[in-house]
PDB file of C-alpha atoms and ligand atoms in Angstrom:
ATOM      1  CA  UNK I 733      -0.462  40.212 -21.995  1.00 91.00           C
ATOM      2  CA  UNK I 734       2.439  42.869 -22.169  1.00 96.00           C
ATOM      3  CA  UNK I 735       3.260  43.542 -18.640  1.00 98.00           C
ATOM      4  CA  UNK I 736       3.291  41.959 -15.112  1.00 98.00           C
ATOM      5  CA  UNK I 737       4.120  44.647 -12.690  1.00 98.00           C
ATOM      6  CA  UNK I 738       4.334  44.731  -8.758  1.00 98.00           C
ATOM      7  CA  UNK I 739       5.342  47.931  -7.236  1.00 98.00           C
ATOM      8  CA  UNK I 740       5.211  49.381  -3.967  1.00 98.00           C
ATOM      9  CA  UNK I 741       7.478  52.250  -3.014  1.00 97.00           C
ATOM     10  CA  UNK I 742      10.154  51.239  -0.347  1.00 95.00           C
ATOM     11  CA  UNK I 743       8.936  47.677  -0.321  1.00 98.00           C
ATOM     12  CA  UNK I 744       9.316  46.104  -3.754  1.00 98.00           C
ATOM     13  CA  UNK I 745       9.371  46.840  -7.530  1.00 98.00           C
ATOM     14  CA  UNK I 746       9.719  44.516 -10.555  1.00 98.00           C
ATOM     15  CA  UNK I 747       8.570  44.959 -14.041  1.00 98.00           C
ATOM     16  CA  UNK I 748       8.345  41.956 -16.433  1.00 98.00           C
ATOM     17  CA  UNK I 749       8.030  43.094 -20.115  1.00 98.00           C
ATOM     18  CA  UNK I 750       6.781  39.800 -21.773  1.00 96.00           C
ATOM     19  CA  UNK I 751       7.360  40.752 -25.481  1.00 96.00           C
ATOM     20  CA  UNK I 752      11.138  40.570 -24.894  1.00 96.00           C
ATOM     21  CA  UNK I 753      10.995  38.462 -21.721  1.00 95.00           C
ATOM     22  CA  UNK I 754      12.827  41.355 -19.869  1.00 97.00           C
ATOM     23  CA  UNK I 755      12.662  42.290 -16.080  1.00 98.00           C
ATOM     24  CA  UNK I 756      13.470  45.760 -15.001  1.00 98.00           C
ATOM     25  CA  UNK I 757      14.347  45.266 -11.255  1.00 98.00           C
ATOM     26  CA  UNK I 758      13.891  42.397  -8.975  1.00 98.00           C
ATOM     27  CA  UNK I 759      12.246  43.346  -5.830  1.00 98.00           C
ATOM     28  CA  UNK I 760      11.217  40.935  -3.100  1.00 97.00           C
ATOM     29  CA  UNK I 761       8.370  38.464  -3.683  1.00 97.00           C
ATOM     30  CA  UNK I 762       9.172  38.121  -7.353  1.00 97.00           C
ATOM     31  CA  UNK I 763      10.018  34.105  -7.661  1.00 95.00           C
ATOM     32  CA  UNK I 764       6.873  33.282  -5.476  1.00 95.00           C
ATOM     33  CA  UNK I 765       4.719  35.708  -7.482  1.00 96.00           C
ATOM     34  CA  UNK I 766       5.956  34.603 -11.141  1.00 94.00           C
ATOM     35  CA  UNK I 767       6.322  30.868 -10.394  1.00 93.00           C
ATOM     36  CA  UNK I 768       7.580  29.067 -13.674  1.00 89.00           C
ATOM     37  CA  UNK I 769       7.552  32.276 -15.759  1.00 91.00           C
ATOM     38  CA  UNK I 770      11.019  33.061 -14.188  1.00 92.00           C
ATOM     39  CA  UNK I 771      12.357  30.434 -16.549  1.00 91.00           C
ATOM     40  CA  UNK I 772      11.412  32.537 -19.593  1.00 91.00           C
ATOM     41  CA  UNK I 773      13.398  35.517 -18.490  1.00 94.00           C
ATOM     42  CA  UNK I 774      16.710  35.996 -20.085  1.00 94.00           C
ATOM     43  CA  UNK I 775      17.613  39.468 -19.326  1.00 97.00           C
ATOM     44  CA  UNK I 776      17.373  41.417 -16.138  1.00 98.00           C
ATOM     45  CA  UNK I 777      18.058  45.357 -16.242  1.00 98.00           C
ATOM     46  CA  UNK I 778      18.533  46.871 -12.621  1.00 98.00           C
ATOM     47  CA  UNK I 779      18.089  50.552 -12.346  1.00 98.00           C
ATOM     48  CA  UNK I 780      19.770  51.138  -9.068  1.00 98.00           C
ATOM     49  CA  UNK I 781      20.878  49.527  -5.809  1.00 97.00           C
ATOM     50  CA  UNK I 782      18.150  50.238  -3.468  1.00 97.00           C
ATOM     51  CA  UNK I 783      16.981  47.260  -1.765  1.00 97.00           C
ATOM     52  CA  UNK I 784      13.255  47.435  -2.762  1.00 98.00           C
ATOM     53  CA  UNK I 785      14.775  46.989  -6.306  1.00 98.00           C
ATOM     54  CA  UNK I 786      17.277  44.218  -5.971  1.00 98.00           C
ATOM     55  CA  UNK I 787      16.418  42.132  -2.838  1.00 97.00           C
ATOM     56  CA  UNK I 788      14.533  39.499  -4.882  1.00 97.00           C
ATOM     57  CA  UNK I 789      17.690  38.687  -7.105  1.00 97.00           C
ATOM     58  CA  UNK I 790      19.220  36.127  -4.830  1.00 96.00           C
ATOM     59  CA  UNK I 791      15.912  34.097  -4.618  1.00 95.00           C
ATOM     60  CA  UNK I 792      15.344  34.387  -8.202  1.00 96.00           C
ATOM     61  CA  UNK I 793      18.664  33.040  -9.273  1.00 95.00           C
ATOM     62  CA  UNK I 794      18.505  30.254  -6.696  1.00 93.00           C
ATOM     63  CA  UNK I 795      14.827  29.470  -7.625  1.00 92.00           C
ATOM     64  CA  UNK I 796      15.898  29.385 -11.369  1.00 91.00           C
ATOM     65  CA  UNK I 797      18.322  26.771 -10.580  1.00 90.00           C
ATOM     66  CA  UNK I 798      16.444  24.428  -8.383  1.00 85.00           C
ATOM     67  CA  UNK I 799      12.656  24.731  -9.544  1.00 77.00           C
ATOM     68  CA  UNK I 800      11.150  22.814 -12.338  1.00 79.00           C
ATOM     69  CA  UNK I 801      11.991  24.370 -15.536  1.00 77.00           C
ATOM     70  CA  UNK I 802      14.440  24.522 -18.546  1.00 78.00           C
ATOM     71  CA  UNK I 803      18.169  25.541 -17.658  1.00 80.00           C
ATOM     72  CA  UNK I 804      19.180  25.801 -21.123  1.00 81.00           C
ATOM     73  CA  UNK I 805      18.626  29.710 -21.287  1.00 87.00           C
ATOM     74  CA  UNK I 806      21.394  31.785 -20.030  1.00 92.00           C
ATOM     75  CA  UNK I 807      20.450  34.718 -17.533  1.00 95.00           C
ATOM     76  CA  UNK I 808      22.014  37.942 -18.142  1.00 97.00           C
ATOM     77  CA  UNK I 809      22.067  40.625 -15.443  1.00 98.00           C
ATOM     78  CA  UNK I 810      22.946  44.123 -16.370  1.00 98.00           C
ATOM     79  CA  UNK I 811      23.457  47.009 -13.841  1.00 98.00           C
ATOM     80  CA  UNK I 812      25.031  50.482 -13.698  1.00 97.00           C
ATOM     81  CA  UNK I 813      28.751  50.059 -13.619  1.00 95.00           C
ATOM     82  CA  UNK I 814      30.721  51.031 -10.483  1.00 88.00           C
ATOM     83  CA  UNK I 815      27.762  50.700  -8.341  1.00 94.00           C
ATOM     84  CA  UNK I 816      29.413  49.575  -4.914  1.00 94.00           C
ATOM     85  CA  UNK I 817      26.211  48.050  -3.635  1.00 95.00           C
ATOM     86  CA  UNK I 818      25.402  46.029  -6.453  1.00 97.00           C
ATOM     87  CA  UNK I 819      28.869  44.735  -6.863  1.00 96.00           C
ATOM     88  CA  UNK I 820      29.006  43.725  -3.156  1.00 97.00           C
ATOM     89  CA  UNK I 821      25.628  41.954  -3.634  1.00 97.00           C
ATOM     90  CA  UNK I 822      26.708  40.083  -6.745  1.00 95.00           C
ATOM     91  CA  UNK I 823      29.865  38.942  -5.028  1.00 95.00           C
ATOM     92  CA  UNK I 824      27.671  37.707  -2.138  1.00 96.00           C
ATOM     93  CA  UNK I 825      25.379  35.945  -4.767  1.00 95.00           C
ATOM     94  CA  UNK I 826      28.242  34.203  -6.592  1.00 93.00           C
ATOM     95  CA  UNK I 827      29.619  32.960  -3.346  1.00 93.00           C
ATOM     96  CA  UNK I 828      26.227  31.499  -2.133  1.00 92.00           C
ATOM     97  CA  UNK I 829      25.542  29.900  -5.488  1.00 87.00           C
ATOM     98  CA  UNK I 830      28.745  28.630  -6.793  1.00 82.00           C
ATOM     99  CA  UNK I 831      26.914  25.446  -8.201  1.00 87.00           C
ATOM    100  CA  UNK I 832      24.555  26.788 -10.887  1.00 90.00           C
ATOM    101  CA  UNK I 833      23.387  24.661 -13.686  1.00 90.00           C
ATOM    102  CA  UNK I 834      22.879  27.552 -16.060  1.00 91.00           C
ATOM    103  CA  UNK I 835      25.107  30.385 -17.393  1.00 93.00           C
ATOM    104  CA  UNK I 836      24.741  33.464 -15.247  1.00 95.00           C
ATOM    105  CA  UNK I 837      26.343  36.660 -16.385  1.00 96.00           C
ATOM    106  CA  UNK I 838      26.688  39.886 -14.536  1.00 97.00           C
ATOM    107  CA  UNK I 839      27.351  42.754 -16.934  1.00 98.00           C
ATOM    108  CA  UNK I 840      28.243  46.229 -16.006  1.00 98.00           C
ATOM    109  CA  UNK I 841      26.852  48.922 -18.240  1.00 98.00           C
ATOM    110  CA  UNK I 842      27.471  52.530 -18.729  1.00 98.00           C
ATOM    111  CA  UNK I 843      25.705  55.658 -20.599  1.00 98.00           C
ATOM    112  CA  UNK I 844      27.559  54.395 -23.895  1.00 98.00           C
ATOM    113  CA  UNK I 845      26.215  50.986 -23.610  1.00 98.00           C
ATOM    114  CA  UNK I 846      23.743  49.633 -26.350  1.00 98.00           C
ATOM    115  CA  UNK I 847      22.328  46.125 -25.487  1.00 98.00           C
ATOM    116  CA  UNK I 848      21.009  44.024 -28.352  1.00 97.00           C
ATOM    117  CA  UNK I 849      18.099  41.982 -27.116  1.00 96.00           C
ATOM    118  CA  UNK I 850      16.829  40.411 -30.280  1.00 95.00           C
ATOM    119  CA  UNK I 851      17.432  41.043 -33.966  1.00 95.00           C
ATOM    120  CA  UNK I 852      15.257  44.048 -34.185  1.00 97.00           C
ATOM    121  CA  UNK I 853      15.308  45.387 -30.582  1.00 98.00           C
ATOM    122  CA  UNK I 854      17.856  47.054 -28.296  1.00 98.00           C
ATOM    123  CA  UNK I 855      17.924  48.723 -24.931  1.00 98.00           C
ATOM    124  CA  UNK I 856      19.826  52.029 -23.888  1.00 98.00           C
ATOM    125  CA  UNK I 857      20.188  53.104 -20.277  1.00 98.00           C
ATOM    126  CA  UNK I 858      19.966  56.993 -19.402  1.00 98.00           C
ATOM    127  CA  UNK I 859      20.822  58.875 -16.297  1.00 97.00           C
ATOM    128  CA  UNK I 860      18.302  59.492 -13.729  1.00 97.00           C
ATOM    129  CA  UNK I 861      18.118  61.834 -10.913  1.00 96.00           C
ATOM    130  CA  UNK I 862      17.813  59.746  -7.661  1.00 97.00           C
ATOM    131  CA  UNK I 863      20.784  59.365  -5.686  1.00 94.00           C
ATOM    132  CA  UNK I 864      23.901  61.756  -6.057  1.00 88.00           C
ATOM    133  CA  UNK I 865      26.165  59.319  -4.766  1.00 89.00           C
ATOM    134  CA  UNK I 866      25.493  56.605  -7.197  1.00 92.00           C
ATOM    135  CA  UNK I 867      24.966  56.271 -11.109  1.00 94.00           C
ATOM    136  CA  UNK I 868      21.189  55.396 -11.382  1.00 97.00           C
ATOM    137  CA  UNK I 869      19.402  54.236 -14.755  1.00 98.00           C
ATOM    138  CA  UNK I 870      16.190  54.287 -16.491  1.00 98.00           C
ATOM    139  CA  UNK I 871      15.790  52.488 -19.733  1.00 98.00           C
ATOM    140  CA  UNK I 872      14.537  52.879 -23.419  1.00 98.00           C
ATOM    141  CA  UNK I 873      13.812  49.979 -25.605  1.00 98.00           C
ATOM    142  CA  UNK I 874      14.045  50.719 -29.248  1.00 98.00           C
ATOM    143  CA  UNK I 875      12.797  48.750 -32.343  1.00 98.00           C
ATOM    144  CA  UNK I 876      14.537  48.806 -35.592  1.00 97.00           C
ATOM    145  CA  UNK I 877      11.793  49.737 -38.274  1.00 96.00           C
ATOM    146  CA  UNK I 878      11.202  50.715 -41.723  1.00 93.00           C
ATOM    147  CA  UNK I 879       8.929  53.272 -43.113  1.00 91.00           C
ATOM    148  CA  UNK I 880       8.229  55.288 -46.552  1.00 91.00           C
ATOM    149  CA  UNK I 881      10.739  57.859 -47.309  1.00 92.00           C
ATOM    150  CA  UNK I 882       9.496  61.235 -46.529  1.00 90.00           C
ATOM    151  CA  UNK I 883       9.366  62.359 -50.105  1.00 90.00           C
ATOM    152  CA  UNK I 884       6.872  59.472 -51.078  1.00 90.00           C
ATOM    153  CA  UNK I 885       4.544  60.158 -47.980  1.00 87.00           C
ATOM    154  CA  UNK I 886       1.842  61.770 -50.052  1.00 89.00           C
ATOM    155  CA  UNK I 887       1.827  59.176 -52.865  1.00 90.00           C
ATOM    156  CA  UNK I 888      -1.361  57.188 -53.063  1.00 91.00           C
ATOM    157  CA  UNK I 889      -1.368  53.404 -52.755  1.00 91.00           C
ATOM    158  CA  UNK I 890      -1.239  52.697 -56.477  1.00 93.00           C
ATOM    159  CA  UNK I 891       1.734  54.967 -57.021  1.00 91.00           C
ATOM    160  CA  UNK I 892       3.589  53.619 -54.280  1.00 91.00           C
ATOM    161  CA  UNK I 893       3.278  49.996 -55.589  1.00 91.00           C
ATOM    162  CA  UNK I 894       4.253  51.420 -59.181  1.00 92.00           C
ATOM    163  CA  UNK I 895       7.336  53.160 -57.755  1.00 90.00           C
ATOM    164  CA  UNK I 896       8.232  49.974 -55.776  1.00 91.00           C
ATOM    165  CA  UNK I 897       8.359  48.012 -58.867  1.00 92.00           C
ATOM    166  CA  UNK I 898      10.331  50.465 -60.720  1.00 92.00           C
ATOM    167  CA  UNK I 899      13.129  51.435 -58.324  1.00 91.00           C
ATOM    168  CA  UNK I 900      12.948  48.522 -55.772  1.00 90.00           C
ATOM    169  CA  UNK I 901      11.098  48.119 -52.431  1.00 87.00           C
ATOM    170  CA  UNK I 902      14.487  48.951 -50.463  1.00 87.00           C
ATOM    171  CA  UNK I 903      14.743  52.293 -52.200  1.00 91.00           C
ATOM    172  CA  UNK I 904      11.497  53.649 -51.294  1.00 92.00           C
ATOM    173  CA  UNK I 905      11.697  53.050 -47.511  1.00 93.00           C
ATOM    174  CA  UNK I 906      14.278  54.163 -44.789  1.00 93.00           C
ATOM    175  CA  UNK I 907      15.205  52.916 -41.444  1.00 93.00           C
ATOM    176  CA  UNK I 908      14.312  54.570 -38.220  1.00 94.00           C
ATOM    177  CA  UNK I 909      14.296  53.331 -34.660  1.00 97.00           C
ATOM    178  CA  UNK I 910      11.161  53.614 -32.590  1.00 97.00           C
ATOM    179  CA  UNK I 911      11.314  54.013 -29.016  1.00 98.00           C
ATOM    180  CA  UNK I 912       8.685  51.543 -27.958  1.00 97.00           C
ATOM    181  CA  UNK I 913       9.246  51.835 -24.160  1.00 98.00           C
ATOM    182  CA  UNK I 914      10.572  54.147 -21.471  1.00 98.00           C
ATOM    183  CA  UNK I 915      10.991  53.274 -17.905  1.00 98.00           C
ATOM    184  CA  UNK I 916      12.056  55.709 -15.476  1.00 98.00           C
ATOM    185  CA  UNK I 917      13.288  53.765 -12.570  1.00 98.00           C
ATOM    186  CA  UNK I 918      13.418  55.694  -9.261  1.00 98.00           C
ATOM    187  CA  UNK I 919      13.924  59.403 -10.167  1.00 98.00           C
ATOM    188  CA  UNK I 920      12.721  62.866 -10.294  1.00 98.00           C
ATOM    189  CA  UNK I 921      10.934  63.598 -13.649  1.00 98.00           C
ATOM    190  CA  UNK I 922      12.931  62.247 -16.430  1.00 98.00           C
ATOM    191  CA  UNK I 923      14.316  64.576 -19.007  1.00 97.00           C
ATOM    192  CA  UNK I 924      11.724  65.133 -21.854  1.00 98.00           C
ATOM    193  CA  UNK I 925      14.163  63.802 -24.586  1.00 98.00           C
ATOM    194  CA  UNK I 926      13.829  60.154 -23.151  1.00 98.00           C
ATOM    195  CA  UNK I 927       9.983  60.377 -22.967  1.00 98.00           C
ATOM    196  CA  UNK I 928       9.124  62.511 -25.741  1.00 97.00           C
ATOM    197  CA  UNK I 929       8.827  59.958 -28.458  1.00 96.00           C
ATOM    198  CA  UNK I 930       7.993  56.655 -26.602  1.00 98.00           C
ATOM    199  CA  UNK I 931       5.055  54.656 -27.290  1.00 98.00           C
ATOM    200  CA  UNK I 932       4.692  53.479 -23.728  1.00 98.00           C
ATOM    201  CA  UNK I 933       5.984  55.429 -20.714  1.00 98.00           C
ATOM    202  CA  UNK I 934       6.432  53.835 -17.185  1.00 98.00           C
ATOM    203  CA  UNK I 935       7.113  56.348 -14.858  1.00 98.00           C
ATOM    204  CA  UNK I 936       7.559  56.416 -11.003  1.00 98.00           C
ATOM    205  CA  UNK I 937       5.293  58.711  -8.829  1.00 98.00           C
ATOM    206  CA  UNK I 938       6.015  58.075  -5.273  1.00 98.00           C
ATOM    207  CA  UNK I 939       4.206  61.218  -4.005  1.00 98.00           C
ATOM    208  CA  UNK I 940       0.716  62.085  -5.066  1.00 98.00           C
ATOM    209  CA  UNK I 941       1.147  65.213  -2.863  1.00 97.00           C
ATOM    210  CA  UNK I 942       3.919  67.582  -3.072  1.00 95.00           C
ATOM    211  CA  UNK I 943       3.919  68.358   0.668  1.00 96.00           C
ATOM    212  CA  UNK I 944       4.538  64.585   1.516  1.00 97.00           C
ATOM    213  CA  UNK I 945       7.860  64.673  -0.310  1.00 97.00           C
ATOM    214  CA  UNK I 946      10.739  65.598   2.135  1.00 94.00           C
ATOM    215  CA  UNK I 947      13.596  64.859  -0.143  1.00 94.00           C
ATOM    216  CA  UNK I 948      13.541  65.696  -3.832  1.00 94.00           C
ATOM    217  CA  UNK I 949      14.596  62.412  -5.172  1.00 96.00           C
ATOM    218  CA  UNK I 950      11.134  61.050  -6.466  1.00 98.00           C
ATOM    219  CA  UNK I 951       8.532  62.271  -8.558  1.00 98.00           C
ATOM    220  CA  UNK I 952       5.369  63.958  -7.459  1.00 98.00           C
ATOM    221  CA  UNK I 953       2.062  63.654  -9.454  1.00 98.00           C
ATOM    222  CA  UNK I 954       2.129  67.365 -10.409  1.00 97.00           C
ATOM    223  CA  UNK I 955       5.537  67.079 -11.964  1.00 98.00           C
ATOM    224  CA  UNK I 956       4.532  63.892 -13.686  1.00 98.00           C
ATOM    225  CA  UNK I 957       1.260  65.754 -15.099  1.00 98.00           C
ATOM    226  CA  UNK I 958       3.527  68.369 -16.827  1.00 98.00           C
ATOM    227  CA  UNK I 959       5.670  65.653 -18.487  1.00 98.00           C
ATOM    228  CA  UNK I 960       2.607  63.761 -19.713  1.00 98.00           C
ATOM    229  CA  UNK I 961       1.243  66.991 -21.288  1.00 97.00           C
ATOM    230  CA  UNK I 962       4.443  67.082 -23.265  1.00 97.00           C
ATOM    231  CA  UNK I 963       4.920  63.601 -24.618  1.00 97.00           C
ATOM    232  CA  UNK I 964       3.212  61.587 -27.517  1.00 95.00           C
ATOM    233  CA  UNK I 965       3.022  58.308 -25.647  1.00 96.00           C
ATOM    234  CA  UNK I 966      -0.487  56.673 -25.880  1.00 95.00           C
ATOM    235  CA  UNK I 967       0.042  54.564 -22.722  1.00 98.00           C
ATOM    236  CA  UNK I 968       1.164  55.694 -19.477  1.00 98.00           C
ATOM    237  CA  UNK I 969       1.821  53.470 -16.644  1.00 98.00           C
ATOM    238  CA  UNK I 970       2.521  55.111 -13.154  1.00 98.00           C
ATOM    239  CA  UNK I 971       4.312  52.945 -10.702  1.00 98.00           C
ATOM    240  CA  UNK I 972       6.371  53.087  -7.449  1.00 98.00           C
ATOM    241  CA  UNK I 973       3.474  54.849  -5.705  1.00 98.00           C
ATOM    242  CA  UNK I 974       3.590  55.080  -1.913  1.00 98.00           C
ATOM    243  CA  UNK I 975       1.215  52.908  -0.212  1.00 98.00           C
ATOM    244  CA  UNK I 976      -0.004  55.902   1.963  1.00 98.00           C
ATOM    245  CA  UNK I 977      -2.330  56.748  -1.079  1.00 98.00           C
ATOM    246  CA  UNK I 978      -3.771  53.477  -1.315  1.00 98.00           C
ATOM    247  CA  UNK I 979      -7.449  54.685  -0.671  1.00 98.00           C
ATOM    248  CA  UNK I 980      -7.261  57.227  -3.432  1.00 98.00           C
ATOM    249  CA  UNK I 981      -5.700  55.218  -6.131  1.00 98.00           C
ATOM    250  CA  UNK I 982      -8.514  54.691  -8.011  1.00 98.00           C
ATOM    251  CA  UNK I 983     -10.134  58.232  -8.055  1.00 98.00           C
ATOM    252  CA  UNK I 984      -6.600  59.458  -8.871  1.00 98.00           C
ATOM    253  CA  UNK I 985      -6.539  57.212 -11.893  1.00 98.00           C
ATOM    254  CA  UNK I 986     -10.081  58.336 -12.768  1.00 98.00           C
ATOM    255  CA  UNK I 987      -9.208  62.059 -12.658  1.00 98.00           C
ATOM    256  CA  UNK I 988      -6.033  61.521 -14.746  1.00 98.00           C
ATOM    257  CA  UNK I 989      -7.879  59.402 -17.400  1.00 98.00           C
ATOM    258  CA  UNK I 990     -10.456  62.531 -17.615  1.00 98.00           C
ATOM    259  CA  UNK I 991      -7.594  65.043 -17.893  1.00 97.00           C
ATOM    260  CA  UNK I 992      -5.553  63.006 -20.490  1.00 97.00           C
ATOM    261  CA  UNK I 993      -8.536  61.549 -22.383  1.00 97.00           C
ATOM    262  CA  UNK I 994      -6.312  60.856 -25.503  1.00 95.00           C
ATOM    263  CA  UNK I 995      -4.084  58.482 -23.530  1.00 97.00           C
ATOM    264  CA  UNK I 996      -4.454  55.195 -21.801  1.00 97.00           C
ATOM    265  CA  UNK I 997      -3.462  55.890 -18.270  1.00 98.00           C
ATOM    266  CA  UNK I 998      -2.809  53.268 -15.374  1.00 98.00           C
ATOM    267  CA  UNK I 999      -1.575  53.366 -11.794  1.00 98.00           C
ATOM    268  CA  UNK I1000      -0.116  50.208 -10.362  1.00 98.00           C
ATOM    269  CA  UNK I1001      -1.931  49.759  -7.056  1.00 98.00           C
ATOM    270  CA  UNK I1002       0.727  49.203  -4.351  1.00 98.00           C
ATOM    271  CA  UNK I1003      -1.016  46.250  -2.986  1.00 98.00           C
ATOM    272  CA  UNK I1004      -1.662  44.312  -6.223  1.00 97.00           C
ATOM    273  CA  UNK I1005      -0.102  43.028  -9.160  1.00 97.00           C
ATOM    274  CA  UNK I1006      -1.058  44.754 -12.545  1.00 98.00           C
ATOM    275  CA  UNK I1007      -1.407  42.549 -15.450  1.00 97.00           C
ATOM    276  CA  UNK I1008      -1.804  44.674 -18.781  1.00 96.00           C
TER     277      UNK I1008
HETATM  278 ZN1   ZN F 382      12.391  52.585  -4.830  1.00 61.80          ZN
HETATM  279 ZN1   ZN F 383      15.507  54.255  -5.004  1.00 61.80          ZN
END
């Protein structure tokens, strides 16, 4: 299993990415829903200060202190720097939980930040279009990989082995950074450059119908489809959907699967946890 996701626009959103034990946002209900799994999480990335994305944080921090589980692992919480609401919330949490038995670090980040999450993977935030008064983030996970240098691409297997013996393994390959995952946070469609080459895209789609959207700070399905058409991602996970569409989630997902038959497409049902 790679993901556990709960997302209902306005109510709660959290995304657990299991391979790196990362949590994107911490909406309400997360601790009771994840139970002991919260001990495995070492890094939390907040996208912005809206309540439906951060309201579970206080409980999460407290439960991780008191429930049965290892307290050896530190907990790092990354958030957009200068976010006034988050800074206030952090100060409240620190005051209320001043006897923590594990190391808790709140780390402000900006658009230049690169956060190492393992020896081979790192995360970069990018700016989204959601609330003009606040810096809001989406995130990309990158993996450092190696591949055959372009000039040797057309050699057959035996020639590659020969060449490798002759000039050395390191000299036939080149390093590159693969964008394994991009998550939009709350936003209008994210710029193509952050989604273009990702392997998995998690994108919000609060509104299936354009006419339901009163303020342009969330994505509509029509807009998202244009983005999907222009990217290489094989897996698309649509989240942060308004519960007004509960009755048409399934049929909408079916339609999208037909329209984009070369991709795996999932919609996170606002009333259910998606395990993938
Ligand atoms: Zn939201
Ligand atoms: Zn929001």
